[in-house]
């Protein structure tokens, strides 16, 4: 599956000057980033990262529709904001290449879990956290740098995992499955629509010596109809629209009293996800937020 990358430049200087009592230009820029990411999520974009003057969005080639994108930008809800963009295809060999070359610094989660770049193992012994996870991020998201990943891993530390069966939806690097298994889960089934992500997740599972307990499948939530058995804990760090669409499929493979841990969305989007969950007989039992991102725990 090929992806497009869209670089959005947000010019909100005119909007900020409309009212001298309004928020600063930088504050307005952050609001515009969040609104734009939300609107782009409606247009099929899956992941975002902030830049100095806007955001970068990632969308599957089949989901990219420029007419819809232009219409959305024309009707952007803040008057005076000018948004320009440039979209380009990401060649497989260049995906995340610059970031991969640089690697990432170790990430600590509650002094219990350290996530480190598997290509830099010189300082592993200095990590005091009892659980260490090495990630080789090759053509996939998910190192623990993002708030949503950290929140789910933190949440896993508070859920009884001993011997339980995990489903990891949209696994990316496999980090959530690996974390759950290293925290005591019995086995995990993970899936992703991207072949390179599925391969990368298998590779990372082997690196962390949990490959014999982690099955990685290629596909979307539709593959769950072909997966045997039910799950005690379902993890999904995906954008809001996919969560809303796939939640029923998650519910259908959950055991009684199973947990559903969701992230990948802003806290403002939590009410609509909870409304959907309630129609399926699930309710909120926990919540975590960081930098406007949200992690919901449902049961």
Short mmCIF file of C-alpha atoms in Angstrom, two decimals:
data_model
loop_
_atom_site.label_atom_id
_atom_site.label_comp_id
_atom_site.label_asym_id
_atom_site.label_seq_id
_atom_site.Cartn_x
_atom_site.Cartn_y
_atom_site.Cartn_z
CA UNK A 1 0.00 0.00 0.00
CA UNK A 2 1.50 3.36 -1.06
CA UNK A 3 1.11 6.58 0.89
CA UNK A 4 0.92 10.25 0.04
CA UNK A 5 2.47 12.93 2.22
CA UNK A 6 0.82 16.35 2.37
CA UNK A 7 2.66 19.32 3.83
CA UNK A 8 0.18 21.95 5.06
CA UNK A 9 1.38 25.51 5.65
CA UNK A 10 -0.90 27.51 7.96
CA UNK A 11 -0.75 31.32 7.81
CA UNK A 12 -2.86 32.71 10.62
CA UNK A 13 -1.23 36.15 11.00
CA UNK A 14 -4.21 37.92 9.44
CA UNK A 15 -6.68 36.03 11.61
CA UNK A 16 -4.70 36.85 14.76
CA UNK A 17 -4.69 40.56 13.92
CA UNK A 18 -8.47 40.74 13.46
CA UNK A 19 -8.94 41.07 17.21
CA UNK A 20 -6.30 42.63 19.44
CA UNK A 21 -7.72 40.76 22.45
CA UNK A 22 -7.56 37.39 20.71
CA UNK A 23 -5.02 34.67 21.39
CA UNK A 24 -1.46 35.04 20.19
CA UNK A 25 -0.46 33.96 16.70
CA UNK A 26 1.33 30.89 18.10
CA UNK A 27 -1.71 29.89 20.16
CA UNK A 28 -3.97 30.33 17.14
CA UNK A 29 -1.54 28.28 15.02
CA UNK A 30 -1.85 25.37 17.45
CA UNK A 31 -5.65 25.59 17.38
CA UNK A 32 -5.52 25.59 13.58
CA UNK A 33 -3.21 22.55 13.59
CA UNK A 34 -5.69 20.61 15.71
CA UNK A 35 -8.71 21.67 13.64
CA UNK A 36 -6.90 20.87 10.40
CA UNK A 37 -5.84 17.42 11.62
CA UNK A 38 -9.44 16.75 12.66
CA UNK A 39 -10.80 17.86 9.28
CA UNK A 40 -8.15 15.86 7.39
CA UNK A 41 -9.07 12.81 9.44
CA UNK A 42 -12.52 13.13 7.92
CA UNK A 43 -10.84 13.08 4.49
CA UNK A 44 -8.99 9.82 5.10
CA UNK A 45 -5.67 11.00 6.55
CA UNK A 46 -4.32 8.58 9.14
CA UNK A 47 -1.34 10.20 10.87
CA UNK A 48 0.03 13.67 11.47
CA UNK A 49 3.09 15.46 12.76
CA UNK A 50 3.54 19.11 13.64
CA UNK A 51 5.91 21.41 11.77
CA UNK A 52 6.99 24.97 12.57
CA UNK A 53 4.30 26.43 10.34
CA UNK A 54 1.67 23.70 10.04
CA UNK A 55 1.37 19.94 9.90
CA UNK A 56 2.30 16.98 7.73
CA UNK A 57 -0.44 14.45 7.01
CA UNK A 58 -0.14 10.88 5.74
CA UNK A 59 -2.87 9.27 3.66
CA UNK A 60 -3.17 6.06 1.66
CA UNK A 61 -3.00 6.70 -2.05
CA UNK A 62 -6.45 5.19 -2.60
CA UNK A 63 -7.94 7.49 0.06
CA UNK A 64 -6.50 10.72 -1.34
CA UNK A 65 -9.12 12.88 -3.08
CA UNK A 66 -7.91 16.39 -3.89
CA UNK A 67 -11.37 17.73 -4.69
CA UNK A 68 -12.57 16.83 -1.19
CA UNK A 69 -9.39 18.26 0.33
CA UNK A 70 -9.77 21.58 -1.50
CA UNK A 71 -13.42 21.85 -0.48
CA UNK A 72 -12.51 21.25 3.16
CA UNK A 73 -9.82 23.94 3.08
CA UNK A 74 -12.19 26.39 1.38
CA UNK A 75 -14.60 26.01 4.29
CA UNK A 76 -12.00 26.04 7.08
CA UNK A 77 -13.87 27.28 10.17
CA UNK A 78 -11.51 30.11 11.24
CA UNK A 79 -11.87 33.30 9.23
CA UNK A 80 -8.68 34.86 7.89
CA UNK A 81 -6.57 31.69 8.02
CA UNK A 82 -4.77 30.84 4.78
CA UNK A 83 -3.75 27.21 4.26
CA UNK A 84 -1.58 26.05 1.38
CA UNK A 85 -0.43 22.52 0.76
CA UNK A 86 1.78 20.30 -1.34
CA UNK A 87 1.17 16.56 -1.78
CA UNK A 88 3.71 14.03 -2.96
CA UNK A 89 3.96 10.26 -3.11
CA UNK A 90 6.31 8.59 -0.66
CA UNK A 91 8.51 6.03 -2.42
CA UNK A 92 8.87 2.87 -0.35
CA UNK A 93 12.62 3.19 -0.13
CA UNK A 94 12.43 6.79 1.14
CA UNK A 95 9.70 6.28 3.74
CA UNK A 96 10.99 7.76 7.02
CA UNK A 97 14.55 7.50 5.66
CA UNK A 98 15.88 10.68 7.28
CA UNK A 99 14.33 9.82 10.63
CA UNK A 100 15.63 6.25 10.47
CA UNK A 101 19.16 7.47 9.83
CA UNK A 102 19.00 9.68 12.93
CA UNK A 103 17.24 7.13 15.15
CA UNK A 104 15.53 8.10 18.40
CA UNK A 105 16.51 8.73 22.00
CA UNK A 106 15.39 6.26 24.72
CA UNK A 107 11.82 6.80 25.93
CA UNK A 108 10.84 6.15 29.54
CA UNK A 109 7.28 5.24 30.58
CA UNK A 110 6.67 5.63 34.32
CA UNK A 111 10.13 4.27 35.15
CA UNK A 112 8.73 0.83 34.30
CA UNK A 113 9.34 0.60 30.55
CA UNK A 114 12.22 1.91 28.45
CA UNK A 115 11.86 1.92 24.67
CA UNK A 116 15.17 2.22 22.84
CA UNK A 117 16.46 2.26 19.28
CA UNK A 118 17.39 -1.36 18.55
CA UNK A 119 20.22 -0.17 16.32
CA UNK A 120 21.91 1.55 19.28
CA UNK A 121 22.39 -1.04 22.02
CA UNK A 122 25.52 0.36 23.63
CA UNK A 123 23.75 1.92 26.61
CA UNK A 124 21.05 -0.67 27.35
CA UNK A 125 22.55 -1.57 30.71
CA UNK A 126 22.14 1.99 31.97
CA UNK A 127 18.34 1.80 31.70
CA UNK A 128 16.90 1.18 35.18
CA UNK A 129 13.38 0.32 34.02
CA UNK A 130 12.68 -3.40 34.50
CA UNK A 131 11.08 -3.75 31.04
CA UNK A 132 13.22 -2.89 28.02
CA UNK A 133 11.85 -2.85 24.47
CA UNK A 134 14.09 -2.48 21.44
CA UNK A 135 12.39 -1.11 18.33
CA UNK A 136 13.83 -1.04 14.84
CA UNK A 137 11.43 1.37 13.17
CA UNK A 138 11.63 0.49 9.49
CA UNK A 139 8.81 1.88 7.31
CA UNK A 140 6.34 1.98 10.22
CA UNK A 141 5.06 4.31 12.91
CA UNK A 142 5.35 3.46 16.58
CA UNK A 143 8.41 4.05 18.73
CA UNK A 144 6.82 5.56 21.81
CA UNK A 145 7.69 9.11 20.79
CA UNK A 146 4.04 9.97 20.26
CA UNK A 147 1.76 10.71 23.18
CA UNK A 148 -0.83 8.14 22.10
CA UNK A 149 1.66 5.26 22.11
CA UNK A 150 3.04 6.23 25.52
CA UNK A 151 -0.45 6.52 27.00
CA UNK A 152 -1.47 3.04 25.86
CA UNK A 153 1.72 1.51 27.24
CA UNK A 154 1.17 3.36 30.51
CA UNK A 155 -2.41 2.07 30.60
CA UNK A 156 -1.20 -1.50 30.08
CA UNK A 157 0.82 -1.19 33.27
CA UNK A 158 -2.46 -0.83 35.20
CA UNK A 159 -4.39 -3.69 33.57
CA UNK A 160 -4.01 -7.31 34.73
CA UNK A 161 -2.16 -8.94 31.84
CA UNK A 162 -0.96 -12.28 33.20
CA UNK A 163 -1.59 -14.93 30.56
CA UNK A 164 -4.17 -12.84 28.74
CA UNK A 165 -4.73 -12.79 24.98
CA UNK A 166 -4.09 -9.49 23.18
CA UNK A 167 -5.40 -8.10 19.88
CA UNK A 168 -3.34 -5.23 18.45
CA UNK A 169 -5.17 -3.37 15.67
CA UNK A 170 -3.03 -1.38 13.24
CA UNK A 171 0.14 -2.64 14.89
CA UNK A 172 2.75 -0.52 13.07
CA UNK A 173 6.10 -1.49 14.58
CA UNK A 174 4.39 -4.00 16.88
CA UNK A 175 5.32 -1.96 19.93
CA UNK A 176 2.00 -2.32 21.77
CA UNK A 177 1.86 -6.11 21.37
CA UNK A 178 5.49 -6.40 22.40
CA UNK A 179 4.92 -4.20 25.46
CA UNK A 180 1.89 -6.25 26.50
CA UNK A 181 3.77 -9.53 26.11
CA UNK A 182 6.76 -8.23 28.05
CA UNK A 183 4.38 -7.08 30.79
CA UNK A 184 2.98 -10.58 31.19
CA UNK A 185 0.38 -11.21 28.49
CA UNK A 186 0.23 -14.76 27.18
CA UNK A 187 -0.10 -14.26 23.43
CA UNK A 188 -0.89 -11.56 20.90
CA UNK A 189 -2.44 -11.33 17.46
CA UNK A 190 -1.58 -8.16 15.56
CA UNK A 191 -2.59 -6.89 12.15
CA UNK A 192 -1.81 -3.99 9.83
CA UNK A 193 -2.90 -3.04 6.33
CA UNK A 194 0.66 -2.21 5.29
CA UNK A 195 2.94 -5.07 4.30
CA UNK A 196 6.08 -3.24 5.41
CA UNK A 197 4.52 -2.63 8.85
CA UNK A 198 3.56 -6.28 9.26
CA UNK A 199 7.10 -7.34 8.32
CA UNK A 200 8.58 -4.77 10.69
CA UNK A 201 6.34 -5.93 13.56
CA UNK A 202 7.48 -9.53 13.06
CA UNK A 203 11.09 -8.38 13.02
CA UNK A 204 10.69 -6.41 16.26
CA UNK A 205 8.91 -9.33 17.93
CA UNK A 206 11.92 -11.52 17.19
CA UNK A 207 14.31 -8.83 18.43
CA UNK A 208 12.45 -8.78 21.74
CA UNK A 209 12.24 -12.58 21.96
CA UNK A 210 8.43 -12.70 21.87
CA UNK A 211 8.08 -13.86 18.25
CA UNK A 212 6.84 -17.29 19.32
CA UNK A 213 3.89 -15.68 21.12
CA UNK A 214 2.97 -12.99 18.58
CA UNK A 215 1.16 -13.63 15.30
CA UNK A 216 1.17 -10.77 12.78
CA UNK A 217 -1.42 -10.67 10.00
CA UNK A 218 -1.73 -8.50 6.90
CA UNK A 219 -5.09 -6.81 6.44
CA UNK A 220 -7.68 -4.57 8.05
CA UNK A 221 -10.35 -5.33 10.65
CA UNK A 222 -12.09 -7.57 8.14
CA UNK A 223 -9.54 -10.30 8.85
CA UNK A 224 -10.98 -10.70 12.35
CA UNK A 225 -13.74 -12.86 10.91
CA UNK A 226 -11.04 -15.42 10.12
CA UNK A 227 -9.23 -15.26 13.47
CA UNK A 228 -10.04 -18.06 15.89
CA UNK A 229 -10.93 -17.39 19.51
CA UNK A 230 -11.62 -14.24 21.49
CA UNK A 231 -9.46 -11.63 23.20
CA UNK A 232 -9.13 -10.32 26.73
CA UNK A 233 -7.60 -6.99 25.74
CA UNK A 234 -7.97 -5.13 22.43
CA UNK A 235 -5.57 -2.28 21.62
CA UNK A 236 -6.20 0.22 18.81
CA UNK A 237 -4.09 3.34 18.23
CA UNK A 238 -5.74 4.52 15.01
CA UNK A 239 -7.50 7.67 13.86
CA UNK A 240 -11.00 8.46 15.05
CA UNK A 241 -12.87 7.57 11.88
CA UNK A 242 -11.34 4.10 11.62
CA UNK A 243 -12.05 3.50 15.31
CA UNK A 244 -15.71 4.41 14.82
CA UNK A 245 -15.94 2.17 11.77
CA UNK A 246 -14.14 -0.83 13.28
CA UNK A 247 -15.37 -0.74 16.88
CA UNK A 248 -18.15 -3.24 16.21
CA UNK A 249 -15.60 -5.66 14.74
CA UNK A 250 -13.47 -5.25 17.87
CA UNK A 251 -16.49 -5.88 20.09
CA UNK A 252 -17.36 -9.08 18.24
CA UNK A 253 -14.05 -10.71 19.21
CA UNK A 254 -13.90 -9.49 22.83
CA UNK A 255 -14.35 -11.86 25.75
CA UNK A 256 -16.75 -11.05 28.57
CA UNK A 257 -15.22 -8.32 30.76
CA UNK A 258 -12.55 -7.67 28.13
CA UNK A 259 -10.83 -4.28 27.91
CA UNK A 260 -10.80 -2.10 24.81
CA UNK A 261 -7.99 0.49 24.89
CA UNK A 262 -8.33 3.24 22.26
CA UNK A 263 -6.10 6.15 21.30
CA UNK A 264 -5.07 8.11 18.23
CA UNK A 265 -7.64 10.92 18.65
CA UNK A 266 -8.12 14.21 20.48
CA UNK A 267 -10.06 14.42 23.75
CA UNK A 268 -12.73 16.48 21.96
CA UNK A 269 -13.51 13.35 19.93
CA UNK A 270 -14.03 11.15 23.00
CA UNK A 271 -17.82 11.78 23.30
CA UNK A 272 -18.61 10.38 19.85
CA UNK A 273 -16.44 7.31 20.50
CA UNK A 274 -18.15 6.75 23.84
CA UNK A 275 -21.55 7.13 22.20
CA UNK A 276 -20.62 4.41 19.70
CA UNK A 277 -19.25 2.21 22.49
CA UNK A 278 -22.47 2.51 24.49
CA UNK A 279 -24.49 1.17 21.56
CA UNK A 280 -22.31 -1.94 21.79
CA UNK A 281 -22.72 -2.32 25.54
CA UNK A 282 -19.30 -0.94 26.51
CA UNK A 283 -18.58 1.83 29.00
CA UNK A 284 -15.62 3.96 30.02
CA UNK A 285 -13.53 2.73 32.95
CA UNK A 286 -10.43 4.87 32.48
CA UNK A 287 -9.02 7.86 30.64
CA UNK A 288 -5.66 9.52 30.13
CA UNK A 289 -4.83 12.71 28.26
CA UNK A 290 -1.61 14.32 27.12
CA UNK A 291 -1.22 17.42 24.95
CA UNK A 292 -4.93 17.21 23.96
CA UNK A 293 -4.52 13.58 22.84
CA UNK A 294 -6.72 11.03 24.59
CA UNK A 295 -6.60 7.38 25.59
CA UNK A 296 -9.87 5.69 26.56
CA UNK A 297 -10.25 2.41 28.41
CA UNK A 298 -13.59 0.69 27.82
CA UNK A 299 -15.03 -2.50 29.25
#
